[in-house]
Coordinates of C-alpha atoms in Angstrom, one line a residue:
M1 CA 76.8 195.8 123.4
A2 CA 79.9 193.8 122.8
N3 CA 82.4 193.0 125.6
A4 CA 79.7 193.5 128.4
V5 CA 81.6 191.3 130.7
G6 CA 85.3 190.2 130.5
G7 CA 85.9 186.5 130.5
G8 CA 88.3 184.5 132.6
G9 CA 88.4 184.4 136.5
G10 CA 86.8 187.7 136.9
L11 CA 83.4 186.5 135.3
A12 CA 81.7 185.4 138.4
A13 CA 82.6 188.6 140.4
A14 CA 81.3 190.6 137.3
V15 CA 78.2 188.7 137.3
D16 CA 77.7 189.2 141.0
G17 CA 78.3 193.1 140.5
V18 CA 76.6 195.7 138.5
R19 CA 77.5 194.5 135.2
G20 CA 75.6 191.2 135.8
E21 CA 72.4 193.1 135.4
Q22 CA 73.6 194.6 132.2
L23 CA 74.6 191.1 130.8
L24 CA 71.0 189.8 131.7
G25 CA 69.5 192.7 129.7
D26 CA 71.9 192.2 126.7
V27 CA 71.4 188.5 126.5
E28 CA 67.6 188.8 126.7
E29 CA 67.9 191.3 123.8
I30 CA 69.8 188.7 121.8
V31 CA 67.6 185.7 122.6
R32 CA 64.3 187.7 121.7
S33 CA 65.9 188.9 118.4
V34 CA 67.1 185.4 117.4
V35 CA 63.9 183.7 118.3
D36 CA 61.9 186.2 116.6
A37 CA 64.0 185.8 113.4
E38 CA 64.5 182.0 113.3
V39 CA 62.0 180.3 115.5
T40 CA 58.6 182.1 115.7
P41 CA 58.3 182.5 111.8
R42 CA 58.7 178.8 111.4
W43 CA 56.0 177.8 114.0
R44 CA 53.1 176.0 112.4
R45 CA 54.9 176.6 109.0
L46 CA 57.6 173.8 108.9
A47 CA 57.9 171.9 105.7
D48 CA 58.7 168.3 105.8
S49 CA 62.2 169.0 104.6
D50 CA 62.5 171.2 107.8
I51 CA 62.2 168.2 110.1
E52 CA 64.7 165.3 110.7
E53 CA 65.0 162.5 113.2
K54 CA 68.2 162.2 115.2
H55 CA 67.9 159.1 117.2
G56 CA 64.3 158.1 116.4
P57 CA 60.8 159.5 115.9
H58 CA 60.7 161.1 119.4
D59 CA 64.0 162.9 119.0
L60 CA 63.6 165.6 116.3
V61 CA 65.5 168.5 115.0
T62 CA 64.2 171.2 112.8
T63 CA 65.7 174.0 110.7
A64 CA 64.5 176.4 113.5
D65 CA 66.7 174.5 116.1
R66 CA 69.9 174.6 113.8
Q67 CA 69.5 178.1 112.6
A68 CA 68.7 179.5 116.2
E69 CA 71.6 177.8 117.7
A70 CA 74.0 179.0 115.0
R71 CA 72.9 182.6 115.5
L72 CA 73.0 182.5 119.3
T73 CA 76.4 180.9 119.1
E74 CA 77.6 183.7 116.9
R75 CA 76.2 186.6 119.0
L76 CA 76.9 185.2 122.5
T77 CA 80.5 184.4 122.0
A78 CA 81.0 187.8 120.4
L79 CA 79.4 189.4 123.5
L80 CA 81.6 187.5 125.8
P81 CA 85.1 187.1 124.2
G82 CA 86.7 183.8 125.3
S83 CA 83.5 182.2 125.9
V84 CA 82.5 178.8 124.3
V85 CA 79.3 177.1 123.7
V86 CA 77.7 173.7 124.6
G87 CA 74.6 173.7 122.5
E88 CA 72.2 170.8 122.0
E89 CA 72.7 170.5 118.2
A90 CA 76.4 170.9 118.4
I91 CA 76.7 168.2 121.0
S92 CA 74.6 165.9 118.7
A93 CA 77.3 166.3 116.1
D94 CA 80.2 166.2 118.4
P95 CA 79.6 164.7 122.0
D96 CA 83.1 165.5 123.0
L97 CA 82.2 169.1 123.4
L98 CA 80.5 168.3 126.6
G99 CA 84.0 168.3 128.2
L100 CA 83.9 172.1 127.9
L101 CA 81.7 172.3 130.9
R102 CA 84.7 170.9 133.0
G103 CA 87.0 173.6 131.6
P104 CA 87.9 177.0 133.0
D105 CA 86.2 179.1 130.1
P106 CA 82.8 180.7 130.4
V107 CA 80.3 178.3 128.7
W108 CA 77.0 179.2 127.0
V109 CA 74.7 176.2 127.4
I110 CA 72.0 176.5 124.7
D111 CA 68.8 174.7 123.9
P112 CA 67.5 176.6 120.9
V113 CA 64.1 174.9 120.9
D114 CA 63.4 173.0 124.0
G115 CA 60.4 170.8 123.3
T116 CA 61.2 170.3 119.6
S117 CA 58.4 167.7 119.2
A118 CA 55.8 170.2 120.7
F119 CA 57.1 172.8 118.3
V120 CA 56.7 170.4 115.3
R121 CA 53.2 169.7 116.6
G122 CA 52.3 173.3 116.6
D123 CA 51.9 173.2 120.4
T124 CA 52.6 176.4 122.3
G125 CA 54.7 174.6 124.9
F126 CA 58.3 175.1 123.6
S127 CA 61.0 177.5 124.9
T128 CA 64.5 178.7 124.1
L129 CA 66.9 178.2 127.0
V130 CA 70.3 179.8 127.6
T131 CA 72.5 179.5 130.7
L132 CA 76.0 181.0 131.4
V133 CA 78.0 178.5 133.3
Q134 CA 81.7 178.6 134.6
G135 CA 83.3 175.9 136.6
G136 CA 80.3 173.8 136.4
Q137 CA 78.3 176.5 138.1
P138 CA 75.2 178.4 136.5
L139 CA 75.7 182.1 136.8
L140 CA 72.9 183.5 134.7
S141 CA 70.0 182.0 132.9
W142 CA 67.2 183.0 130.3
T143 CA 64.0 181.1 129.6
Y144 CA 61.9 182.4 126.7
A145 CA 58.5 181.0 125.7
P146 CA 57.5 183.2 122.8
Q147 CA 54.0 181.8 122.2
L148 CA 53.2 181.9 125.9
G149 CA 54.6 185.4 126.2
H150 CA 56.9 184.6 129.1
F151 CA 60.5 185.5 129.6
A152 CA 62.3 184.6 132.8
T153 CA 65.7 185.3 134.0
A154 CA 67.8 184.2 136.9
R155 CA 71.1 185.6 138.3
R156 CA 73.1 183.8 140.9
G157 CA 72.6 185.4 144.4
H158 CA 70.1 187.9 143.0
G159 CA 66.9 186.0 142.5
A160 CA 64.7 185.1 139.5
R161 CA 62.1 187.0 137.7
M162 CA 59.5 186.4 135.1
D163 CA 58.3 189.3 133.0
G164 CA 59.8 191.7 135.6
Q165 CA 58.0 189.9 138.6
V166 CA 60.0 188.1 141.4
L167 CA 59.7 184.3 141.3
R168 CA 59.2 182.3 144.4
T169 CA 58.6 178.7 145.1
A170 CA 55.5 178.1 147.3
P171 CA 54.1 175.3 149.5
R172 CA 51.1 173.6 148.1
E173 CA 48.5 171.0 149.3
G174 CA 49.5 167.6 148.2
L175 CA 52.5 167.1 145.8
R176 CA 52.6 167.8 142.1
L177 CA 55.6 166.8 140.1
W178 CA 56.6 167.0 136.5
I179 CA 57.9 163.7 135.3
S180 CA 59.9 162.3 132.2
N181 CA 57.9 161.9 129.1
P182 CA 56.7 158.2 129.1
V183 CA 58.2 157.6 125.5
F184 CA 61.6 157.7 127.0
R185 CA 61.0 155.4 130.0
F186 CA 62.7 152.1 130.8
A187 CA 61.3 149.5 133.2
D188 CA 63.1 150.9 136.3
E189 CA 62.0 154.3 135.6
R190 CA 58.4 153.1 135.2
A191 CA 58.7 151.4 138.5
A192 CA 59.9 154.7 140.2
I193 CA 57.0 156.7 138.7
A194 CA 54.6 153.8 140.0
R195 CA 56.1 154.5 143.5
L196 CA 55.3 158.2 143.1
S197 CA 51.6 157.5 142.2
A198 CA 51.3 154.9 145.0
A199 CA 52.4 157.7 147.4
G200 CA 49.6 160.0 146.3
V201 CA 51.9 162.2 144.1
E202 CA 50.1 164.0 141.2
T203 CA 52.4 163.4 138.2
V204 CA 52.4 165.5 135.0
P205 CA 54.3 163.8 132.0
C206 CA 56.6 166.4 130.3
V207 CA 55.6 166.1 126.8
T208 CA 56.5 169.6 125.9
S209 CA 59.3 171.7 127.4
A210 CA 61.5 170.8 130.4
G211 CA 62.2 174.5 130.7
L212 CA 58.6 175.2 131.2
A213 CA 58.2 172.6 133.9
Y214 CA 60.9 174.3 135.8
L215 CA 59.3 177.6 135.3
E216 CA 56.1 176.2 136.9
V217 CA 58.2 175.1 140.0
A218 CA 59.7 178.6 140.2
R219 CA 56.3 180.2 139.9
G220 CA 54.8 178.1 142.8
L221 CA 52.5 176.2 140.4
A222 CA 54.2 172.8 140.9
D223 CA 56.3 171.2 143.7
G224 CA 59.1 170.0 141.6
V225 CA 60.4 167.8 138.8
A226 CA 61.4 164.1 138.8
F227 CA 63.7 163.5 135.7
F228 CA 65.7 160.6 134.4
W229 CA 68.1 162.2 132.1
E230 CA 70.9 164.9 132.6
A231 CA 71.3 166.8 129.2
P232 CA 72.8 170.2 130.6
W233 CA 70.9 172.2 127.9
D234 CA 67.5 170.8 129.3
H235 CA 68.2 171.4 133.0
S236 CA 70.8 174.2 133.4
A237 CA 68.5 177.2 133.2
G238 CA 65.7 175.8 135.3
L239 CA 68.3 174.6 137.9
L240 CA 69.4 178.1 138.5
M241 CA 65.9 179.6 138.3
V242 CA 64.4 177.4 140.8
A243 CA 67.4 177.7 143.1
E244 CA 67.0 181.3 143.1
A245 CA 63.3 181.2 143.6
G246 CA 63.9 179.1 146.8
G247 CA 64.2 175.7 145.6
T248 CA 67.0 173.0 145.5
S249 CA 68.1 170.0 143.6
L250 CA 68.9 166.4 144.8
T251 CA 70.0 163.3 143.0
A252 CA 69.5 159.6 143.8
A253 CA 72.8 159.7 145.5
G254 CA 71.8 162.6 147.8
K255 CA 73.8 165.2 146.2
P256 CA 73.1 168.3 144.3
F257 CA 72.6 168.0 140.5
S258 CA 75.9 168.5 138.6
I259 CA 75.6 170.4 135.3
P260 CA 78.8 168.7 133.8
G261 CA 77.2 165.4 134.4
G262 CA 77.9 162.2 136.2
N263 CA 74.7 162.3 138.3
A264 CA 73.1 159.3 139.9
L265 CA 69.5 159.3 138.4
P266 CA 66.8 160.0 138.8
F267 CA 67.0 163.5 140.3
T268 CA 64.7 166.2 141.5
V269 CA 64.7 170.0 141.5
A270 CA 62.0 170.9 144.0
R271 CA 60.4 173.8 145.9
D272 CA 62.6 173.3 149.0
A273 CA 65.0 170.8 150.7
D274 CA 62.3 168.8 152.5
T275 CA 60.3 168.3 149.4
A276 CA 63.5 167.3 147.4
A277 CA 64.4 164.7 150.1
R278 CA 60.8 163.2 150.1
V279 CA 60.7 163.0 146.3
V280 CA 64.2 161.2 146.1
A281 CA 63.3 158.8 148.9
I282 CA 60.1 157.7 147.0
L283 CA 61.8 157.4 143.8
R284 CA 64.6 155.2 145.4
G285 CA 61.8 153.1 147.2
D286 CA 63.0 153.9 150.6
A287 CA 60.7 152.2 153.3
E288 CA 57.7 154.2 154.2
A289 CA 58.8 157.2 152.1
G290 CA 55.5 157.7 150.5
E291 CA 53.8 157.9 154.1
E292 CA 56.2 160.6 155.5
R293 CA 54.6 164.1 155.7
R294 CA 51.6 163.0 153.6

């Protein structure tokens, strides 16, 4: 399985070619095995000593997060020599590692347990997210929700699938959006969410996993997300998955979301371009945005 795809400038072409499908399968095998070894056995079995606060009671890290990220880092960099890792827990220890996303090397963006608070609560709504990025662009992504039995992959230019089925966004009656967890909102963010509600938008607070919110959009079960933070490990996999399912991203500045950062917030990743434009207009408070196309 080692050396499935060479690093460097030929990576994007290799991903677009036959070997991209091989890499999808190889990484799926790695993700499944690491989660099955380090995450699933600890679900609903965490000791107090397995749980720590990073920046407060709503920002947790567990032994499962750390062990899974370490194992994924080891195996993914061995699979793709010359690649580097931007992982949530590594960045917590050394924020300067974010700069790797702007460099030339292939980058594995890893969220070992997306929805750690849900994992700690014993909720099923957590996932493991991995994205292969180069030059700031996502090339491949993997989303694994072990307790829900879902595994989704996306490959640039070749679509997105969950459990072997093609994913497509879909038009719906009304507008249903996943939004940031209320515990992390500031006054201006609460005002933007209030504008969504005033425009008749159904909002669903993301109190579990952002990766699973993106999966709902890609499956046609929701119209988009409206988020106020840009951590690449939370968004990279879903960004590619929704794009390959027919959707698009848009920031408050009217630009696509950038994985390396520097985005004008909030942003949306929505089922199509018209929906994305409407969501951003409402979030910004553009005149009569909530009445358009209602």
